[in-house]
Amino acid sequence: MEEKRSTFSGKLGFVLAAAGSAVGLGNIWRFPYLAAKYGGGIFLLVYLILVVTFGYALMITETAIGRKTGLSPIGAFRKLSKKFTFVGVIAAFVAFLILPYYSVIGGWVLKYLTMYITGGHAAVADGAFFGNYISKPVEPIVWHSIFLLATFIVVVRGIKGGIEKASRIMMPVLVVLAIIIAAYSVTRPGAMEGIKFYLLPNFADFSSQTVLAALGQMFYSMSLAMGIMITYGSYLRKEDDLEQCVSRIEIFDTGIAILAGLMVIPAVFAFSGGKADAVNAGPGLMFQTIPKVFEAMGLSTVIGVLFFALVLFAALTSSISLMEAVVSVICDQWKVSRTKSCVIALILAVVLGIPSSLGFGVWSKISITTASGASMSILDMMDFITNSVLMPITALITSIVVGYVIKPAVISEEVRLSSPFKREWLFLVMTKYIAPICIVAILVSSVLNAFGLITL
Ligand code: PFF
């Protein structure tokens, strides 16, 4: 007899854990700088449309595949169609590649939080702090390992007692912190210009790049195409309303992304170099611009501690899901105990993260210069391979397998086990036609862009 698979205790547990995976550095670090770069309100609008169409269809597909098969991605695809086992392998591999470098960034967040707690706000606000810190050979690796250890401690306790419990505590705190900080930021004098830029779409700023950037961000933010929603779906009970769960996860994820934009963009408009600063900051927005903004606002210790605690919680619940995806594959494939799989995943992630961390310092010579002249560090390369190449490939093949091989009816039946499938038409149109075309567009354009054949 096979051991009975553990499950979440119910809908709320599942929604909080899956939302915990979705809400992460992608929402708080990546979303605001992308929104600022790609036109503010117009980016937000395009993003919202993509979430309720494309994101919805893919998330339904993945959770239903997980619940139907009751297996982690490799086993799940094998069960659906032997020929397509490799899609599960790629999906699991993506999680395995993301976890190490995600934890390097998680380690930076931990360092920032401790700096704020110990009164180091002025040091952090110095423009050179970030670059100096990440290029150190040892300290960032120590924080990276501590971050992974915290992740391990939750995952090793299992689904209900570890992941669900941690999410039940961290997610509500995260929402409260997000609301407090956003409210503080939008009520600062001078914030109105930023709020307008961020919320009111200006159609003149629309371009195909806006759509591509929003699409890539949507995959990443909703933890799609990396086996996570399949894994979490496999722990969802048959009686829990799958469609409603997916809607709630989307509302959670998008709500936090919108709030993150409200925390960051108006504050930069009011306290730093205005629009130009927000638009040009790029990935440094959270680690370089924001500490300066907090310093200028006053109250920087309090707001810095709250903000980086929020980011830490968001990052932890996401890394927990990444480790869970890796652990579930190790358990299912090699029939190893959960504790052993967790130890293996921990050691691998610590070791594999080291090059990404050293890539900013002693190994900085290992980099690729893209045709636009930008230099990609080891961490950027990992990010590019996973987000811009492997994830679109996984999403593309998943849509094709569901649309044309196993047929969408299989997914619809699974959804209907727990409720009527209200938006089935949307799922069908997206999976069979629109998703494959759009994904090919992201894949081709992001690769051409990296090799300098087009400029995004
Ligand atoms: N969705 C997470 C975020 O927005 O930060 C990131 C993430 C989590 C990516 C889990 C990949 C993943 F497997």
mmCIF file with all atom_site columns, C-alpha atoms in Angstrom, residues 100-296:
data_model
loop_
_atom_site.group_PDB
_atom_site.id
_atom_site.type_symbol
_atom_site.label_atom_id
_atom_site.label_alt_id
_atom_site.label_comp_id
_atom_site.label_asym_id
_atom_site.label_entity_id
_atom_site.label_seq_id
_atom_site.pdbx_PDB_ins_code
_atom_site.Cartn_x
_atom_site.Cartn_y
_atom_site.Cartn_z
_atom_site.occupancy
_atom_site.B_iso_or_equiv
_atom_site.pdbx_formal_charge
_atom_site.auth_seq_id
_atom_site.auth_comp_id
_atom_site.auth_asym_id
_atom_site.auth_atom_id
_atom_site.pdbx_PDB_model_num
ATOM 1   C CA . PRO A 1 100 ? 20.177  28.771 -4.839  1.00 0.00 ? 100 PRO A CA 1
ATOM 2   C CA . TYR A 1 101 ? 20.279  32.233 -6.357  1.00 0.00 ? 101 TYR A CA 1
ATOM 3   C CA . TYR A 1 102 ? 16.941  33.273 -4.868  1.00 0.00 ? 102 TYR A CA 1
ATOM 4   C CA . SER A 1 103 ? 18.484  32.510 -1.487  1.00 0.00 ? 103 SER A CA 1
ATOM 5   C CA . VAL A 1 104 ? 21.515  34.648 -2.259  1.00 0.00 ? 104 VAL A CA 1
ATOM 6   C CA . ILE A 1 105 ? 19.125  37.605 -2.638  1.00 0.00 ? 105 ILE A CA 1
ATOM 7   C CA . GLY A 1 106 ? 17.241  36.390 0.450   1.00 0.00 ? 106 GLY A CA 1
ATOM 8   C CA . GLY A 1 107 ? 20.577  36.577 2.285   1.00 0.00 ? 107 GLY A CA 1
ATOM 9   C CA . TRP A 1 108 ? 21.024  40.215 1.214   1.00 0.00 ? 108 TRP A CA 1
ATOM 10  C CA . VAL A 1 109 ? 17.570  40.970 2.625   1.00 0.00 ? 109 VAL A CA 1
ATOM 11  C CA . LEU A 1 110 ? 18.494  39.354 5.937   1.00 0.00 ? 110 LEU A CA 1
ATOM 12  C CA . LYS A 1 111 ? 21.642  41.464 6.083   1.00 0.00 ? 111 LYS A CA 1
ATOM 13  C CA . TYR A 1 112 ? 19.658  44.659 5.406   1.00 0.00 ? 112 TYR A CA 1
ATOM 14  C CA . LEU A 1 113 ? 17.116  43.763 8.059   1.00 0.00 ? 113 LEU A CA 1
ATOM 15  C CA . THR A 1 114 ? 19.814  43.187 10.670  1.00 0.00 ? 114 THR A CA 1
ATOM 16  C CA . MET A 1 115 ? 21.508  46.444 9.661   1.00 0.00 ? 115 MET A CA 1
ATOM 17  C CA . TYR A 1 116 ? 18.266  48.341 10.268  1.00 0.00 ? 116 TYR A CA 1
ATOM 18  C CA . ILE A 1 117 ? 17.598  46.516 13.540  1.00 0.00 ? 117 ILE A CA 1
ATOM 19  C CA . THR A 1 118 ? 21.077  47.286 14.854  1.00 0.00 ? 118 THR A CA 1
ATOM 20  C CA . GLY A 1 119 ? 20.853  50.977 13.983  1.00 0.00 ? 119 GLY A CA 1
ATOM 21  C CA . GLY A 1 120 ? 22.853  50.897 10.773  1.00 0.00 ? 120 GLY A CA 1
ATOM 22  C CA . HIS A 1 121 ? 20.337  52.877 8.716   1.00 0.00 ? 121 HIS A CA 1
ATOM 23  C CA . ALA A 1 122 ? 22.758  55.630 7.720   1.00 0.00 ? 122 ALA A CA 1
ATOM 24  C CA . ALA A 1 123 ? 25.383  53.145 6.524   1.00 0.00 ? 123 ALA A CA 1
ATOM 25  C CA . VAL A 1 124 ? 22.830  51.306 4.388   1.00 0.00 ? 124 VAL A CA 1
ATOM 26  C CA . ALA A 1 125 ? 21.640  54.542 2.811   1.00 0.00 ? 125 ALA A CA 1
ATOM 27  C CA . ASP A 1 126 ? 25.140  55.253 1.511   1.00 0.00 ? 126 ASP A CA 1
ATOM 28  C CA . GLY A 1 127 ? 25.087  54.620 -2.243  1.00 0.00 ? 127 GLY A CA 1
ATOM 29  C CA . ALA A 1 128 ? 28.242  52.479 -2.112  1.00 0.00 ? 128 ALA A CA 1
ATOM 30  C CA . PHE A 1 129 ? 27.010  50.110 0.623   1.00 0.00 ? 129 PHE A CA 1
ATOM 31  C CA . PHE A 1 130 ? 25.185  47.656 -1.606  1.00 0.00 ? 130 PHE A CA 1
ATOM 32  C CA . GLY A 1 131 ? 28.004  47.176 -4.127  1.00 0.00 ? 131 GLY A CA 1
ATOM 33  C CA . ASN A 1 132 ? 30.620  46.846 -1.402  1.00 0.00 ? 132 ASN A CA 1
ATOM 34  C CA . TYR A 1 133 ? 28.552  44.360 0.534   1.00 0.00 ? 133 TYR A CA 1
ATOM 35  C CA . ILE A 1 134 ? 27.607  41.980 -2.272  1.00 0.00 ? 134 ILE A CA 1
ATOM 36  C CA . SER A 1 135 ? 31.182  41.830 -3.530  1.00 0.00 ? 135 SER A CA 1
ATOM 37  C CA . LYS A 1 136 ? 32.488  40.474 -0.216  1.00 0.00 ? 136 LYS A CA 1
ATOM 38  C CA . PRO A 1 137 ? 33.662  36.874 -0.461  1.00 0.00 ? 137 PRO A CA 1
ATOM 39  C CA . VAL A 1 138 ? 32.361  35.393 2.797   1.00 0.00 ? 138 VAL A CA 1
ATOM 40  C CA . GLU A 1 139 ? 29.652  37.394 4.547   1.00 0.00 ? 139 GLU A CA 1
ATOM 41  C CA . PRO A 1 140 ? 26.947  37.160 1.843   1.00 0.00 ? 140 PRO A CA 1
ATOM 42  C CA . ILE A 1 141 ? 27.474  33.388 1.680   1.00 0.00 ? 141 ILE A CA 1
ATOM 43  C CA . VAL A 1 142 ? 26.978  33.138 5.431   1.00 0.00 ? 142 VAL A CA 1
ATOM 44  C CA . TRP A 1 143 ? 23.656  35.051 5.207   1.00 0.00 ? 143 TRP A CA 1
ATOM 45  C CA . HIS A 1 144 ? 22.648  32.992 2.172   1.00 0.00 ? 144 HIS A CA 1
ATOM 46  C CA . SER A 1 145 ? 23.218  29.818 4.202   1.00 0.00 ? 145 SER A CA 1
ATOM 47  C CA . ILE A 1 146 ? 21.265  31.171 7.186   1.00 0.00 ? 146 ILE A CA 1
ATOM 48  C CA . PHE A 1 147 ? 18.380  32.047 4.886   1.00 0.00 ? 147 PHE A CA 1
ATOM 49  C CA . LEU A 1 148 ? 18.413  28.510 3.479   1.00 0.00 ? 148 LEU A CA 1
ATOM 50  C CA . LEU A 1 149 ? 18.602  26.997 6.929   1.00 0.00 ? 149 LEU A CA 1
ATOM 51  C CA . ALA A 1 150 ? 15.457  28.912 7.934   1.00 0.00 ? 150 ALA A CA 1
ATOM 52  C CA . THR A 1 151 ? 13.769  27.597 4.797   1.00 0.00 ? 151 THR A CA 1
ATOM 53  C CA . PHE A 1 152 ? 14.900  24.070 5.620   1.00 0.00 ? 152 PHE A CA 1
ATOM 54  C CA . ILE A 1 153 ? 13.543  24.247 9.174   1.00 0.00 ? 153 ILE A CA 1
ATOM 55  C CA . VAL A 1 154 ? 10.052  24.902 7.802   1.00 0.00 ? 154 VAL A CA 1
ATOM 56  C CA . VAL A 1 155 ? 10.122  22.436 4.913   1.00 0.00 ? 155 VAL A CA 1
ATOM 57  C CA . VAL A 1 156 ? 11.435  19.545 6.990   1.00 0.00 ? 156 VAL A CA 1
ATOM 58  C CA . ARG A 1 157 ? 8.344   19.793 9.210   1.00 0.00 ? 157 ARG A CA 1
ATOM 59  C CA . GLY A 1 158 ? 6.118   18.799 6.330   1.00 0.00 ? 158 GLY A CA 1
ATOM 60  C CA . ILE A 1 159 ? 3.031   20.175 4.679   1.00 0.00 ? 159 ILE A CA 1
ATOM 61  C CA . LYS A 1 160 ? 0.596   20.896 7.509   1.00 0.00 ? 160 LYS A CA 1
ATOM 62  C CA . GLY A 1 161 ? 3.009   21.332 10.385  1.00 0.00 ? 161 GLY A CA 1
ATOM 63  C CA . GLY A 1 162 ? 5.657   23.253 8.444   1.00 0.00 ? 162 GLY A CA 1
ATOM 64  C CA . ILE A 1 163 ? 4.626   24.975 5.243   1.00 0.00 ? 163 ILE A CA 1
ATOM 65  C CA . GLU A 1 164 ? 0.996   25.617 6.107   1.00 0.00 ? 164 GLU A CA 1
ATOM 66  C CA . LYS A 1 165 ? 1.746   26.738 9.643   1.00 0.00 ? 165 LYS A CA 1
ATOM 67  C CA . ALA A 1 166 ? 4.510   29.121 8.548   1.00 0.00 ? 166 ALA A CA 1
ATOM 68  C CA . SER A 1 167 ? 2.269   30.597 5.849   1.00 0.00 ? 167 SER A CA 1
ATOM 69  C CA . ARG A 1 168 ? -0.619  31.049 8.269   1.00 0.00 ? 168 ARG A CA 1
ATOM 70  C CA . ILE A 1 169 ? 1.614   33.176 10.451  1.00 0.00 ? 169 ILE A CA 1
ATOM 71  C CA . MET A 1 170 ? 3.705   35.018 7.895   1.00 0.00 ? 170 MET A CA 1
ATOM 72  C CA . MET A 1 171 ? 1.116   35.875 5.246   1.00 0.00 ? 171 MET A CA 1
ATOM 73  C CA . PRO A 1 172 ? -1.291  37.882 7.443   1.00 0.00 ? 172 PRO A CA 1
ATOM 74  C CA . VAL A 1 173 ? 1.646   39.773 8.974   1.00 0.00 ? 173 VAL A CA 1
ATOM 75  C CA . LEU A 1 174 ? 2.888   40.485 5.485   1.00 0.00 ? 174 LEU A CA 1
ATOM 76  C CA . VAL A 1 175 ? -0.435  41.958 4.392   1.00 0.00 ? 175 VAL A CA 1
ATOM 77  C CA . VAL A 1 176 ? -0.620  44.206 7.440   1.00 0.00 ? 176 VAL A CA 1
ATOM 78  C CA . LEU A 1 177 ? 2.959   45.430 6.943   1.00 0.00 ? 177 LEU A CA 1
ATOM 79  C CA . ALA A 1 178 ? 2.328   46.085 3.256   1.00 0.00 ? 178 ALA A CA 1
ATOM 80  C CA . ILE A 1 179 ? -0.738  48.192 4.033   1.00 0.00 ? 179 ILE A CA 1
ATOM 81  C CA . ILE A 1 180 ? 1.027   50.194 6.749   1.00 0.00 ? 180 ILE A CA 1
ATOM 82  C CA . ILE A 1 181 ? 4.061   50.988 4.601   1.00 0.00 ? 181 ILE A CA 1
ATOM 83  C CA . ALA A 1 182 ? 2.026   51.805 1.482   1.00 0.00 ? 182 ALA A CA 1
ATOM 84  C CA . ALA A 1 183 ? -0.248  54.096 3.515   1.00 0.00 ? 183 ALA A CA 1
ATOM 85  C CA . TYR A 1 184 ? 2.775   55.852 4.964   1.00 0.00 ? 184 TYR A CA 1
ATOM 86  C CA . SER A 1 185 ? 4.399   56.247 1.585   1.00 0.00 ? 185 SER A CA 1
ATOM 87  C CA . VAL A 1 186 ? 1.382   57.604 -0.326  1.00 0.00 ? 186 VAL A CA 1
ATOM 88  C CA . THR A 1 187 ? 0.625   60.173 2.350   1.00 0.00 ? 187 THR A CA 1
ATOM 89  C CA . ARG A 1 188 ? 4.070   61.814 2.196   1.00 0.00 ? 188 ARG A CA 1
ATOM 90  C CA . PRO A 1 189 ? 4.028   65.331 0.768   1.00 0.00 ? 189 PRO A CA 1
ATOM 91  C CA . GLY A 1 190 ? 4.896   65.250 -2.935  1.00 0.00 ? 190 GLY A CA 1
ATOM 92  C CA . ALA A 1 191 ? 3.801   61.635 -3.407  1.00 0.00 ? 191 ALA A CA 1
ATOM 93  C CA . MET A 1 192 ? 0.828   62.500 -5.621  1.00 0.00 ? 192 MET A CA 1
ATOM 94  C CA . GLU A 1 193 ? 2.857   62.811 -8.824  1.00 0.00 ? 193 GLU A CA 1
ATOM 95  C CA . GLY A 1 194 ? 4.203   59.311 -8.307  1.00 0.00 ? 194 GLY A CA 1
ATOM 96  C CA . ILE A 1 195 ? 0.766   57.894 -7.540  1.00 0.00 ? 195 ILE A CA 1
ATOM 97  C CA . LYS A 1 196 ? -0.575  59.358 -10.768 1.00 0.00 ? 196 LYS A CA 1
ATOM 98  C CA . PHE A 1 197 ? 2.313   58.013 -12.807 1.00 0.00 ? 197 PHE A CA 1
ATOM 99  C CA . TYR A 1 198 ? 1.851   54.574 -11.314 1.00 0.00 ? 198 TYR A CA 1
ATOM 100 C CA . LEU A 1 199 ? -1.929  54.302 -11.465 1.00 0.00 ? 199 LEU A CA 1
ATOM 101 C CA . LEU A 1 200 ? -3.065  56.293 -14.488 1.00 0.00 ? 200 LEU A CA 1
ATOM 102 C CA . PRO A 1 201 ? -2.284  54.593 -17.790 1.00 0.00 ? 201 PRO A CA 1
ATOM 103 C CA . ASN A 1 202 ? -0.742  56.760 -20.450 1.00 0.00 ? 202 ASN A CA 1
ATOM 104 C CA . PHE A 1 203 ? -1.443  55.002 -23.719 1.00 0.00 ? 203 PHE A CA 1
ATOM 105 C CA . ALA A 1 204 ? 1.419   56.799 -25.450 1.00 0.00 ? 204 ALA A CA 1
ATOM 106 C CA . ASP A 1 205 ? 3.807   54.676 -23.370 1.00 0.00 ? 205 ASP A CA 1
ATOM 107 C CA . PHE A 1 206 ? 2.395   51.404 -24.673 1.00 0.00 ? 206 PHE A CA 1
ATOM 108 C CA . SER A 1 207 ? 4.749   49.174 -26.637 1.00 0.00 ? 207 SER A CA 1
ATOM 109 C CA . SER A 1 208 ? 5.297   45.508 -27.329 1.00 0.00 ? 208 SER A CA 1
ATOM 110 C CA . GLN A 1 209 ? 8.063   45.614 -24.713 1.00 0.00 ? 209 GLN A CA 1
ATOM 111 C CA . THR A 1 210 ? 5.496   46.534 -22.099 1.00 0.00 ? 210 THR A CA 1
ATOM 112 C CA . VAL A 1 211 ? 3.571   43.373 -22.891 1.00 0.00 ? 211 VAL A CA 1
ATOM 113 C CA . LEU A 1 212 ? 6.641   41.160 -22.955 1.00 0.00 ? 212 LEU A CA 1
ATOM 114 C CA . ALA A 1 213 ? 7.978   42.511 -19.695 1.00 0.00 ? 213 ALA A CA 1
ATOM 115 C CA . ALA A 1 214 ? 4.568   42.124 -18.062 1.00 0.00 ? 214 ALA A CA 1
ATOM 116 C CA . LEU A 1 215 ? 4.200   38.577 -19.344 1.00 0.00 ? 215 LEU A CA 1
ATOM 117 C CA . GLY A 1 216 ? 7.601   37.468 -18.041 1.00 0.00 ? 216 GLY A CA 1
ATOM 118 C CA . GLN A 1 217 ? 6.887   39.096 -14.710 1.00 0.00 ? 217 GLN A CA 1
ATOM 119 C CA . MET A 1 218 ? 3.525   37.394 -14.479 1.00 0.00 ? 218 MET A CA 1
ATOM 120 C CA . PHE A 1 219 ? 5.045   33.907 -14.814 1.00 0.00 ? 219 PHE A CA 1
ATOM 121 C CA . TYR A 1 220 ? 7.660   34.649 -12.246 1.00 0.00 ? 220 TYR A CA 1
ATOM 122 C CA . SER A 1 221 ? 5.344   36.355 -9.821  1.00 0.00 ? 221 SER A CA 1
ATOM 123 C CA . MET A 1 222 ? 2.694   33.665 -9.907  1.00 0.00 ? 222 MET A CA 1
ATOM 124 C CA . SER A 1 223 ? 5.296   30.882 -9.558  1.00 0.00 ? 223 SER A CA 1
ATOM 125 C CA . LEU A 1 224 ? 4.122   29.326 -12.794 1.00 0.00 ? 224 LEU A CA 1
ATOM 126 C CA . ALA A 1 225 ? 6.037   26.982 -15.076 1.00 0.00 ? 225 ALA A CA 1
ATOM 127 C CA . MET A 1 226 ? 8.361   25.603 -12.442 1.00 0.00 ? 226 MET A CA 1
ATOM 128 C CA . GLY A 1 227 ? 6.412   22.747 -11.012 1.00 0.00 ? 227 GLY A CA 1
ATOM 129 C CA . ILE A 1 228 ? 5.416   24.546 -7.852  1.00 0.00 ? 228 ILE A CA 1
ATOM 130 C CA . MET A 1 229 ? 1.713   24.849 -8.441  1.00 0.00 ? 229 MET A CA 1
ATOM 131 C CA . ILE A 1 230 ? 1.699   21.208 -9.597  1.00 0.00 ? 230 ILE A CA 1
ATOM 132 C CA . THR A 1 231 ? 3.391   20.179 -6.355  1.00 0.00 ? 231 THR A CA 1
ATOM 133 C CA . TYR A 1 232 ? 1.088   22.280 -4.178  1.00 0.00 ? 232 TYR A CA 1
ATOM 134 C CA . GLY A 1 233 ? -1.955  21.150 -6.178  1.00 0.00 ? 233 GLY A CA 1
ATOM 135 C CA . SER A 1 234 ? -1.037  17.559 -5.337  1.00 0.00 ? 234 SER A CA 1
ATOM 136 C CA . TYR A 1 235 ? -1.652  18.380 -1.674  1.00 0.00 ? 235 TYR A CA 1
ATOM 137 C CA . LEU A 1 236 ? -5.076  19.929 -2.338  1.00 0.00 ? 236 LEU A CA 1
ATOM 138 C CA . ARG A 1 237 ? -8.091  17.907 -1.241  1.00 0.00 ? 237 ARG A CA 1
ATOM 139 C CA . LYS A 1 238 ? -10.536 16.779 -3.911  1.00 0.00 ? 238 LYS A CA 1
ATOM 140 C CA . GLU A 1 239 ? -13.415 18.555 -2.224  1.00 0.00 ? 239 GLU A CA 1
ATOM 141 C CA . ASP A 1 240 ? -11.768 21.989 -2.131  1.00 0.00 ? 240 ASP A CA 1
ATOM 142 C CA . ASP A 1 241 ? -13.015 24.444 -4.781  1.00 0.00 ? 241 ASP A CA 1
ATOM 143 C CA . LEU A 1 242 ? -10.048 24.694 -7.106  1.00 0.00 ? 242 LEU A CA 1
ATOM 144 C CA . GLU A 1 243 ? -11.281 27.574 -9.239  1.00 0.00 ? 243 GLU A CA 1
ATOM 145 C CA . GLN A 1 244 ? -12.029 29.721 -6.230  1.00 0.00 ? 244 GLN A CA 1
ATOM 146 C CA . CYS A 1 245 ? -8.618  28.949 -4.736  1.00 0.00 ? 245 CYS A CA 1
ATOM 147 C CA . VAL A 1 246 ? -6.894  30.072 -7.923  1.00 0.00 ? 246 VAL A CA 1
ATOM 148 C CA . SER A 1 247 ? -8.835  33.354 -7.978  1.00 0.00 ? 247 SER A CA 1
ATOM 149 C CA . ARG A 1 248 ? -7.859  34.034 -4.392  1.00 0.00 ? 248 ARG A CA 1
ATOM 150 C CA . ILE A 1 249 ? -4.191  33.318 -4.971  1.00 0.00 ? 249 ILE A CA 1
ATOM 151 C CA . GLU A 1 250 ? -4.253  35.726 -7.902  1.00 0.00 ? 250 GLU A CA 1
ATOM 152 C CA . ILE A 1 251 ? -5.927  38.444 -5.867  1.00 0.00 ? 251 ILE A CA 1
ATOM 153 C CA . PHE A 1 252 ? -3.356  38.003 -3.116  1.00 0.00 ? 252 PHE A CA 1
ATOM 154 C CA . ASP A 1 253 ? -0.373  38.062 -5.426  1.00 0.00 ? 253 ASP A CA 1
ATOM 155 C CA . THR A 1 254 ? -1.557  40.986 -7.509  1.00 0.00 ? 254 THR A CA 1
ATOM 156 C CA . GLY A 1 255 ? -2.752  42.929 -4.484  1.00 0.00 ? 255 GLY A CA 1
ATOM 157 C CA . ILE A 1 256 ? 0.691   42.746 -2.873  1.00 0.00 ? 256 ILE A CA 1
ATOM 158 C CA . ALA A 1 257 ? 2.399   43.710 -6.144  1.00 0.00 ? 257 ALA A CA 1
ATOM 159 C CA . ILE A 1 258 ? 0.148   46.768 -6.442  1.00 0.00 ? 258 ILE A CA 1
ATOM 160 C CA . LEU A 1 259 ? 0.834   47.720 -2.836  1.00 0.00 ? 259 LEU A CA 1
ATOM 161 C CA . ALA A 1 260 ? 4.579   47.280 -3.389  1.00 0.00 ? 260 ALA A CA 1
ATOM 162 C CA . GLY A 1 261 ? 4.391   49.742 -6.264  1.00 0.00 ? 261 GLY A CA 1
ATOM 163 C CA . LEU A 1 262 ? 2.543   52.138 -3.986  1.00 0.00 ? 262 LEU A CA 1
ATOM 164 C CA . MET A 1 263 ? 5.210   51.770 -1.300  1.00 0.00 ? 263 MET A CA 1
ATOM 165 C CA . VAL A 1 264 ? 8.080   52.380 -3.619  1.00 0.00 ? 264 VAL A CA 1
ATOM 166 C CA . ILE A 1 265 ? 7.200   54.590 -6.604  1.00 0.00 ? 265 ILE A CA 1
ATOM 167 C CA . PRO A 1 266 ? 5.492   57.567 -4.887  1.00 0.00 ? 266 PRO A CA 1
ATOM 168 C CA . ALA A 1 267 ? 8.247   57.591 -2.238  1.00 0.00 ? 267 ALA A CA 1
ATOM 169 C CA . VAL A 1 268 ? 10.952  57.783 -4.890  1.00 0.00 ? 268 VAL A CA 1
ATOM 170 C CA . PHE A 1 269 ? 9.066   60.584 -6.640  1.00 0.00 ? 269 PHE A CA 1
ATOM 171 C CA . ALA A 1 270 ? 8.777   62.536 -3.413  1.00 0.00 ? 270 ALA A CA 1
ATOM 172 C CA . PHE A 1 271 ? 12.161  61.949 -1.782  1.00 0.00 ? 271 PHE A CA 1
ATOM 173 C CA . SER A 1 272 ? 14.622  61.127 -4.476  1.00 0.00 ? 272 SER A CA 1
ATOM 174 C CA . GLY A 1 273 ? 15.266  62.315 -8.014  1.00 0.00 ? 273 GLY A CA 1
ATOM 175 C CA . GLY A 1 274 ? 11.587  62.070 -9.059  1.00 0.00 ? 274 GLY A CA 1
ATOM 176 C CA . LYS A 1 275 ? 10.462  60.214 -12.125 1.00 0.00 ? 275 LYS A CA 1
ATOM 177 C CA . ALA A 1 276 ? 13.900  59.879 -13.694 1.00 0.00 ? 276 ALA A CA 1
ATOM 178 C CA . ASP A 1 277 ? 15.243  58.167 -10.590 1.00 0.00 ? 277 ASP A CA 1
ATOM 179 C CA . ALA A 1 278 ? 12.359  55.737 -10.424 1.00 0.00 ? 278 ALA A CA 1
ATOM 180 C CA . VAL A 1 279 ? 12.523  54.908 -14.115 1.00 0.00 ? 279 VAL A CA 1
ATOM 181 C CA . ASN A 1 280 ? 16.277  54.411 -14.230 1.00 0.00 ? 280 ASN A CA 1
ATOM 182 C CA . ALA A 1 281 ? 16.893  52.621 -10.946 1.00 0.00 ? 281 ALA A CA 1
ATOM 183 C CA . GLY A 1 282 ? 16.368  49.077 -12.263 1.00 0.00 ? 282 GLY A CA 1
ATOM 184 C CA . PRO A 1 283 ? 17.177  46.192 -9.940  1.00 0.00 ? 283 PRO A CA 1
ATOM 185 C CA . GLY A 1 284 ? 18.984  48.561 -7.539  1.00 0.00 ? 284 GLY A CA 1
ATOM 186 C CA . LEU A 1 285 ? 15.671  50.215 -6.670  1.00 0.00 ? 285 LEU A CA 1
ATOM 187 C CA . MET A 1 286 ? 15.034  48.189 -3.539  1.00 0.00 ? 286 MET A CA 1
ATOM 188 C CA . PHE A 1 287 ? 18.573  47.883 -2.230  1.00 0.00 ? 287 PHE A CA 1
ATOM 189 C CA . GLN A 1 288 ? 19.993  51.284 -3.153  1.00 0.00 ? 288 GLN A CA 1
ATOM 190 C CA . THR A 1 289 ? 17.278  53.835 -3.864  1.00 0.00 ? 289 THR A CA 1
ATOM 191 C CA . ILE A 1 290 ? 14.829  52.774 -1.162  1.00 0.00 ? 290 ILE A CA 1
ATOM 192 C CA . PRO A 1 291 ? 17.265  53.036 1.777   1.00 0.00 ? 291 PRO A CA 1
ATOM 193 C CA . LYS A 1 292 ? 18.129  56.549 0.588   1.00 0.00 ? 292 LYS A CA 1
ATOM 194 C CA . VAL A 1 293 ? 14.442  57.388 0.386   1.00 0.00 ? 293 VAL A CA 1
ATOM 195 C CA . PHE A 1 294 ? 13.844  56.048 3.919   1.00 0.00 ? 294 PHE A CA 1
ATOM 196 C CA . GLU A 1 295 ? 16.725  58.155 5.187   1.00 0.00 ? 295 GLU A CA 1
ATOM 197 C CA . ALA A 1 296 ? 15.262  61.279 3.587   1.00 0.00 ? 296 ALA A CA 1
#
